[in-house]
XYZ file of C-alpha atoms in Angstrom:
332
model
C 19.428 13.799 -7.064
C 16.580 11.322 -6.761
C 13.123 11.275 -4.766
C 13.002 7.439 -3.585
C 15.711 5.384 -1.133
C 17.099 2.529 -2.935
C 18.835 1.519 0.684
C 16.467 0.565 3.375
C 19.654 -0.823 5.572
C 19.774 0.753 9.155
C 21.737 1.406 12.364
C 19.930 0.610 15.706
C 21.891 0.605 18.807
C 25.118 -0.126 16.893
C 23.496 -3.077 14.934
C 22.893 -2.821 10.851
C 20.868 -4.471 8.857
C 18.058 -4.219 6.467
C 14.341 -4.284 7.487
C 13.476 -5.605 4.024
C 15.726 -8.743 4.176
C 14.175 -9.658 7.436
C 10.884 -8.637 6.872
C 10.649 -11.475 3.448
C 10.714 -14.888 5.072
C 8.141 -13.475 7.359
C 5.755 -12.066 4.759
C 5.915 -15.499 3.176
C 5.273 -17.159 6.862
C 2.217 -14.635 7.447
C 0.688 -15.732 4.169
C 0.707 -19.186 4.552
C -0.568 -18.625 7.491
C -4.020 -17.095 6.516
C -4.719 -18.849 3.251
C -3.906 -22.272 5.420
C -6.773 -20.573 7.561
C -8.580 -19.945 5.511
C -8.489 -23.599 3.956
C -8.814 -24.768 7.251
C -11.872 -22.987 8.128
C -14.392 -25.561 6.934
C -12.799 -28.472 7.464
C -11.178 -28.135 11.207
C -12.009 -24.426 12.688
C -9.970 -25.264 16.105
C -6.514 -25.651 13.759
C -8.084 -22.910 11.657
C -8.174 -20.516 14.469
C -4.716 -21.594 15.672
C -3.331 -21.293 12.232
C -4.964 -17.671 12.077
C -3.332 -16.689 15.355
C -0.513 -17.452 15.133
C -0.647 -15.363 11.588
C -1.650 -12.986 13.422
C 1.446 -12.906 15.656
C 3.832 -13.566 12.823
C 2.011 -10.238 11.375
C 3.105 -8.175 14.099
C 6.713 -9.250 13.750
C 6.593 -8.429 10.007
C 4.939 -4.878 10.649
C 7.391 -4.285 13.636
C 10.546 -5.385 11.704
C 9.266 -2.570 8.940
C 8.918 -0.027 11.603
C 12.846 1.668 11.242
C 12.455 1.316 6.868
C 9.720 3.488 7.105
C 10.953 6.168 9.760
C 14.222 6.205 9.368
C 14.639 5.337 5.839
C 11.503 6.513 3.987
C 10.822 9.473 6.746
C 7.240 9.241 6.329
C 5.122 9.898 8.857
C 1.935 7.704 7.824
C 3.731 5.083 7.034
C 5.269 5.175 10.278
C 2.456 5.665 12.488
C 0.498 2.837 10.676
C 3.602 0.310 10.895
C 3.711 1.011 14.833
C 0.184 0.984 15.344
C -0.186 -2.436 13.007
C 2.185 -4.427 16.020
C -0.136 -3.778 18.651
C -3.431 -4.175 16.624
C -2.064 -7.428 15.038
C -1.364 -8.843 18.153
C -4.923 -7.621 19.331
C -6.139 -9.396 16.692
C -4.813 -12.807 17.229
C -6.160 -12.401 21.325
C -9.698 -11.309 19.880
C -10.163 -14.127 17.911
C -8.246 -16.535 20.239
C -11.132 -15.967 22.355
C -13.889 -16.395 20.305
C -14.437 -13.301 17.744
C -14.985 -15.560 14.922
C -15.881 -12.302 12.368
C -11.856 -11.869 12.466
C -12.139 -15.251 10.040
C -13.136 -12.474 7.077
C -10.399 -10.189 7.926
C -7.813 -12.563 8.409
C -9.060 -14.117 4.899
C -9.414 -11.082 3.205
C -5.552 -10.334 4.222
C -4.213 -13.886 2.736
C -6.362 -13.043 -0.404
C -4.744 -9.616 -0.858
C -1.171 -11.098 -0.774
C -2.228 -13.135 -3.514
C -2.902 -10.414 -5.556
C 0.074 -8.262 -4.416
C 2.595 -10.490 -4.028
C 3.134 -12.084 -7.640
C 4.060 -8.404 -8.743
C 6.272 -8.110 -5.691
C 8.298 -11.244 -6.825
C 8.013 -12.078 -10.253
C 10.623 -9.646 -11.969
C 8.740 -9.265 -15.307
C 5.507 -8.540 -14.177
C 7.141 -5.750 -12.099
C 9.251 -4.189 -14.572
C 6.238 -4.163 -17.364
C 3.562 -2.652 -14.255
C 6.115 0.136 -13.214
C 7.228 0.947 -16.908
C 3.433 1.086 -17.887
C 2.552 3.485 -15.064
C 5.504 5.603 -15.827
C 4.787 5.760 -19.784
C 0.985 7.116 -18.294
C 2.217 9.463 -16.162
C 4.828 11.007 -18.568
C 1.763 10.867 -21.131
C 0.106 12.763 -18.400
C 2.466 15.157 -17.678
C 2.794 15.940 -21.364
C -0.429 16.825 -21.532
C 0.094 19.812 -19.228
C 3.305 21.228 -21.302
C 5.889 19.361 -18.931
C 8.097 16.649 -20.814
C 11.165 15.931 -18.793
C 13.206 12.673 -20.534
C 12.728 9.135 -19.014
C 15.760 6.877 -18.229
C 16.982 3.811 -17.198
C 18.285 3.138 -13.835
C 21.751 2.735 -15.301
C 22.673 6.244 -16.316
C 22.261 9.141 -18.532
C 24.989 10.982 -20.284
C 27.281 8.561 -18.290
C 26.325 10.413 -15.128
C 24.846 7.379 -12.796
C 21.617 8.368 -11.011
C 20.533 5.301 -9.742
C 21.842 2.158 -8.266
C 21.963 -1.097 -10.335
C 19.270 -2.227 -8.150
C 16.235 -0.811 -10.217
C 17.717 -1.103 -14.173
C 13.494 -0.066 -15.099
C 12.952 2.759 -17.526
C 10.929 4.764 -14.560
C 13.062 7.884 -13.794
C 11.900 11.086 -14.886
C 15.236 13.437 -15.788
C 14.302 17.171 -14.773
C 17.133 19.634 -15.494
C 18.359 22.422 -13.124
C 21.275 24.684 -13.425
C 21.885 23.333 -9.721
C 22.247 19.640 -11.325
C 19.673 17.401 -12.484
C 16.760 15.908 -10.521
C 15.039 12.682 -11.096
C 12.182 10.741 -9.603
C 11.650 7.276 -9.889
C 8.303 5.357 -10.082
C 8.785 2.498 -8.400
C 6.364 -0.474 -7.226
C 4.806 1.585 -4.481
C 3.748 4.250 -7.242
C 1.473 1.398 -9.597
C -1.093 1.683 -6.895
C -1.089 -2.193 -6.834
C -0.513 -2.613 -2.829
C -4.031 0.010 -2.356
C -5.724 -2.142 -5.237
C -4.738 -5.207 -3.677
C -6.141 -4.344 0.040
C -9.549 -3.691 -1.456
C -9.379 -6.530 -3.716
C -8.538 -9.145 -0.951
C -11.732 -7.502 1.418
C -14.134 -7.641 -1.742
C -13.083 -11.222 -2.580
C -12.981 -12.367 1.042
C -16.860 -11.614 2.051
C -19.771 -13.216 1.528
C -21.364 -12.046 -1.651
C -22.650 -12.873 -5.178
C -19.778 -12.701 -7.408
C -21.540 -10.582 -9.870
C -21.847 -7.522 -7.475
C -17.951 -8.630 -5.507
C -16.662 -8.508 -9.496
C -17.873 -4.985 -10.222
C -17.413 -3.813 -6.813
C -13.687 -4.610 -7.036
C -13.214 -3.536 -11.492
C -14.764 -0.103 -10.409
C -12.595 0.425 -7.427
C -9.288 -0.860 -8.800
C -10.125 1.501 -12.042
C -10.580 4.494 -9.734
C -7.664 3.817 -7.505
C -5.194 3.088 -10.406
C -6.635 6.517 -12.275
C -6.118 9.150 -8.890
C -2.694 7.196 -8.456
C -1.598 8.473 -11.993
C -2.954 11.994 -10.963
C -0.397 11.556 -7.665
C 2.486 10.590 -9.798
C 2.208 13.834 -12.197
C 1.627 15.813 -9.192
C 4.600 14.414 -6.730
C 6.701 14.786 -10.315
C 5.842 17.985 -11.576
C 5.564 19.628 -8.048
C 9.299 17.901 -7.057
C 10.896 18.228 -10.942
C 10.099 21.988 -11.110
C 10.519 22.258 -7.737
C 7.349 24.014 -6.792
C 6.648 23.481 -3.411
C 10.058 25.102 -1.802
C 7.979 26.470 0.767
C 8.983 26.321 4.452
C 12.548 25.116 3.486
C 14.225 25.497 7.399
C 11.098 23.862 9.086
C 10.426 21.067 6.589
C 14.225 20.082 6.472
C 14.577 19.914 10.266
C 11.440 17.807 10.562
C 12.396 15.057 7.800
C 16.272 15.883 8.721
C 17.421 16.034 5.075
C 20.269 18.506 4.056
C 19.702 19.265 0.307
C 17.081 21.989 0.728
C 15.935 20.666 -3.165
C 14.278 17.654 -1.484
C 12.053 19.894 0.362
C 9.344 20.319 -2.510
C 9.667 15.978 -2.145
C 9.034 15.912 0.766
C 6.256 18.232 0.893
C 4.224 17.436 -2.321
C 5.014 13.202 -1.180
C 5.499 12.141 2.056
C 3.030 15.069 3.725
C 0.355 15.913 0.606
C -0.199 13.064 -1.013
C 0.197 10.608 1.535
C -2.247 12.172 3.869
C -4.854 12.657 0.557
C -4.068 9.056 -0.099
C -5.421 8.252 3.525
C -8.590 10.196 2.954
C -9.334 9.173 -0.053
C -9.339 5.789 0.916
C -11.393 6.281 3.423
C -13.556 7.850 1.512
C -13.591 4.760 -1.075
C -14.057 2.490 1.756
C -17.507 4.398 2.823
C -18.688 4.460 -1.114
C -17.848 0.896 -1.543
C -19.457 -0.301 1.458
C -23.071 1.098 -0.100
C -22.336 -0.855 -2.901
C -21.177 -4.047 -1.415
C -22.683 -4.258 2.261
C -21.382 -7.562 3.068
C -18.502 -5.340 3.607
C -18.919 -4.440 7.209
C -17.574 -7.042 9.015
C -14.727 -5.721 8.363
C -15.255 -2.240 8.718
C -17.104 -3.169 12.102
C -14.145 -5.426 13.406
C -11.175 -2.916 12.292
C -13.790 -0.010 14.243
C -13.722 -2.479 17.447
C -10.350 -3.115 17.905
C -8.975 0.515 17.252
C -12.158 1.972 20.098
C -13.027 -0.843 22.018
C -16.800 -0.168 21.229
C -19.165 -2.508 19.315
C -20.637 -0.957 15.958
C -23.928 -2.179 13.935
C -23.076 -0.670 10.578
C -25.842 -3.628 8.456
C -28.838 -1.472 9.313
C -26.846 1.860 8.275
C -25.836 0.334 4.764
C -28.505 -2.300 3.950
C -29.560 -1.574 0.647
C -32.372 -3.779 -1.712
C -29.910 -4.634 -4.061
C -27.962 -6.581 -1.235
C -31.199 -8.625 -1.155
C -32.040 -8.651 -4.670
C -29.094 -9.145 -6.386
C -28.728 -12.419 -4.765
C -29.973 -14.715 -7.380
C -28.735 -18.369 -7.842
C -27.495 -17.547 -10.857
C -24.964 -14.409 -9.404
C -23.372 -17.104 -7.029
């Protein structure tokens, strides 16, 4: 048995295919679309904004071509709702600034920026395979540390008994046994914590700030999301290994319509738990940071505007000295 879905191909009104295919060329379309933006910006803004818009629409394909992999394949439910609420908002975006809201520049920057950072792990096979291995060597560490040692694999076999496909050969599956068969959970590039790091890093690099106060800003907040995402790993492993969350079994398999009531403490500890703690605890990041690193809400402000239609002045509610002081000609 294993935690993650290898296969993200689906079935949609008698039509397969895979989300994950389609969704590439247009990831690599969106993001050539907002760093051309962005390059544009100060040279041409009327091709700037048309490069950004159209982006913009190009992101709403890409978010509504991911909508079945992560409701039909990956049965989560935040995923989901943000992948169907991203089409509309996307789109909402591109008509905002279309007509003038020129503060969508920052987010639409800040989004080009972040698949800098994101997308050289997401491609370059190497730099994968040492990220996930590291993170999985941490979190077994981790785990040891609280008496639980189950054996780490490759994604091959073990004792000749293939567990995963050929697709993911990493040394990132934890081995739990069970007199009911073995149960193993992978870490794969979703569990580094690299695609959160990478969303705050591309809004701290995109705004306007010294780069001595954008540089700490984004160490400290990359160091505290990569350390709670190794505390989520031991917990989604332990809790799913030793199966300790088989709680609710009948309710919990009829929701994520799985048959092996074993996945239940998966399902329970990952897709509902930790995903939802995830949420608020990058919300909660989000406020912290934006003390630290005012500059920050434009974005905030914009993301607030097009979700409730109302304007927001967060500068006065944030300002601190140090936004004023720090700014030296020597920090820029």
């Amino acid at each position: 048995m294993m935690a993650t879905v290898l296969q993200s191909r689906v079935t949609f009104a008698g039509l397969s295919f895979d989300p994950l295919v389609l969704s590439e060329p247009l990831m690599w379309l969106v993001l050539a679309s907002f760093l051309g933006s962005a390059l544009l910006h100060h040279r041409d803004e009327q091709w700037a904004r048309i490069t950004a818009v159209t982006g913009w629409g190009l992101f709403g394909a890409f978010w509504l071509v991911l909508i079945p992999h992560f409701v039909l394949t990956q049965k989560s439910f935040v995923e989901g709702i943000g992948s169907v609420a991203a089409v509309p908002l996307s789109l909402y975006a591109g008509y905002l600034l279309w007509n003038g809201r020129d503060s969508l520049f920052v987010l639409t920057r800040a989004i080009g920026t972040m698949g800098i950072v994101y997308v050289p792990f997401l491609t370059i096979e190497p730099l994968r395979q040492f990220l996930v291995e590291v993170v999985t060597d941490q979190t077994g560490f981790l785990m040891a540390l609280l008496g639980v040692d189950p054996v780490v694999v490759d994604g091959f076999s073990h004792n000749g008994i293939e567990i995963v496909t050929k697709q993911y050969p990493y040394e990132s599956t934890f081995w739990f046994d069970h007199e009911e068969g073995p149960v193993t959970y992978n870490i794969l590039l979703a569990c580094t914590g690299i695609g959160s790091i990478s969303i705050f890093a591309g809004a701290i690099l995109a705004v306007s700030a010294p780069w001595r106060r954008k540089l700490r800003a984004l160490a400290a907040t990359a160091a505290v999301i990569y350390v709670l995402n190794l505390f989520r790993n031991v917990f989604i492993a332990i809790a799913f290994g030793l199966q300790r969350m088989q709680v609710f079994e009948g309710p919990i398999m009829s929701l994520f319509g799985i048959s092996d009531p074993r996945m239940v403490s998966y399902y329970l500890a990952d897709r509902i738990l930790a995903q939802v703690g995830s949420v608020v605890v990058l919300v909660g990041l989000t406020w912290i940071l934006v003390r630290e690193l005012p500059e920050m809400t434009v974005l905030v402000e914009d993301l607030l505007f097009m979700l409730t239609g109302n304007e927001y002045d967060l500068e006065a509610a944030f300002h601190t000295p140090d936004a004023e002081t720090s700014a030296t000609p020597g920090d820029d």
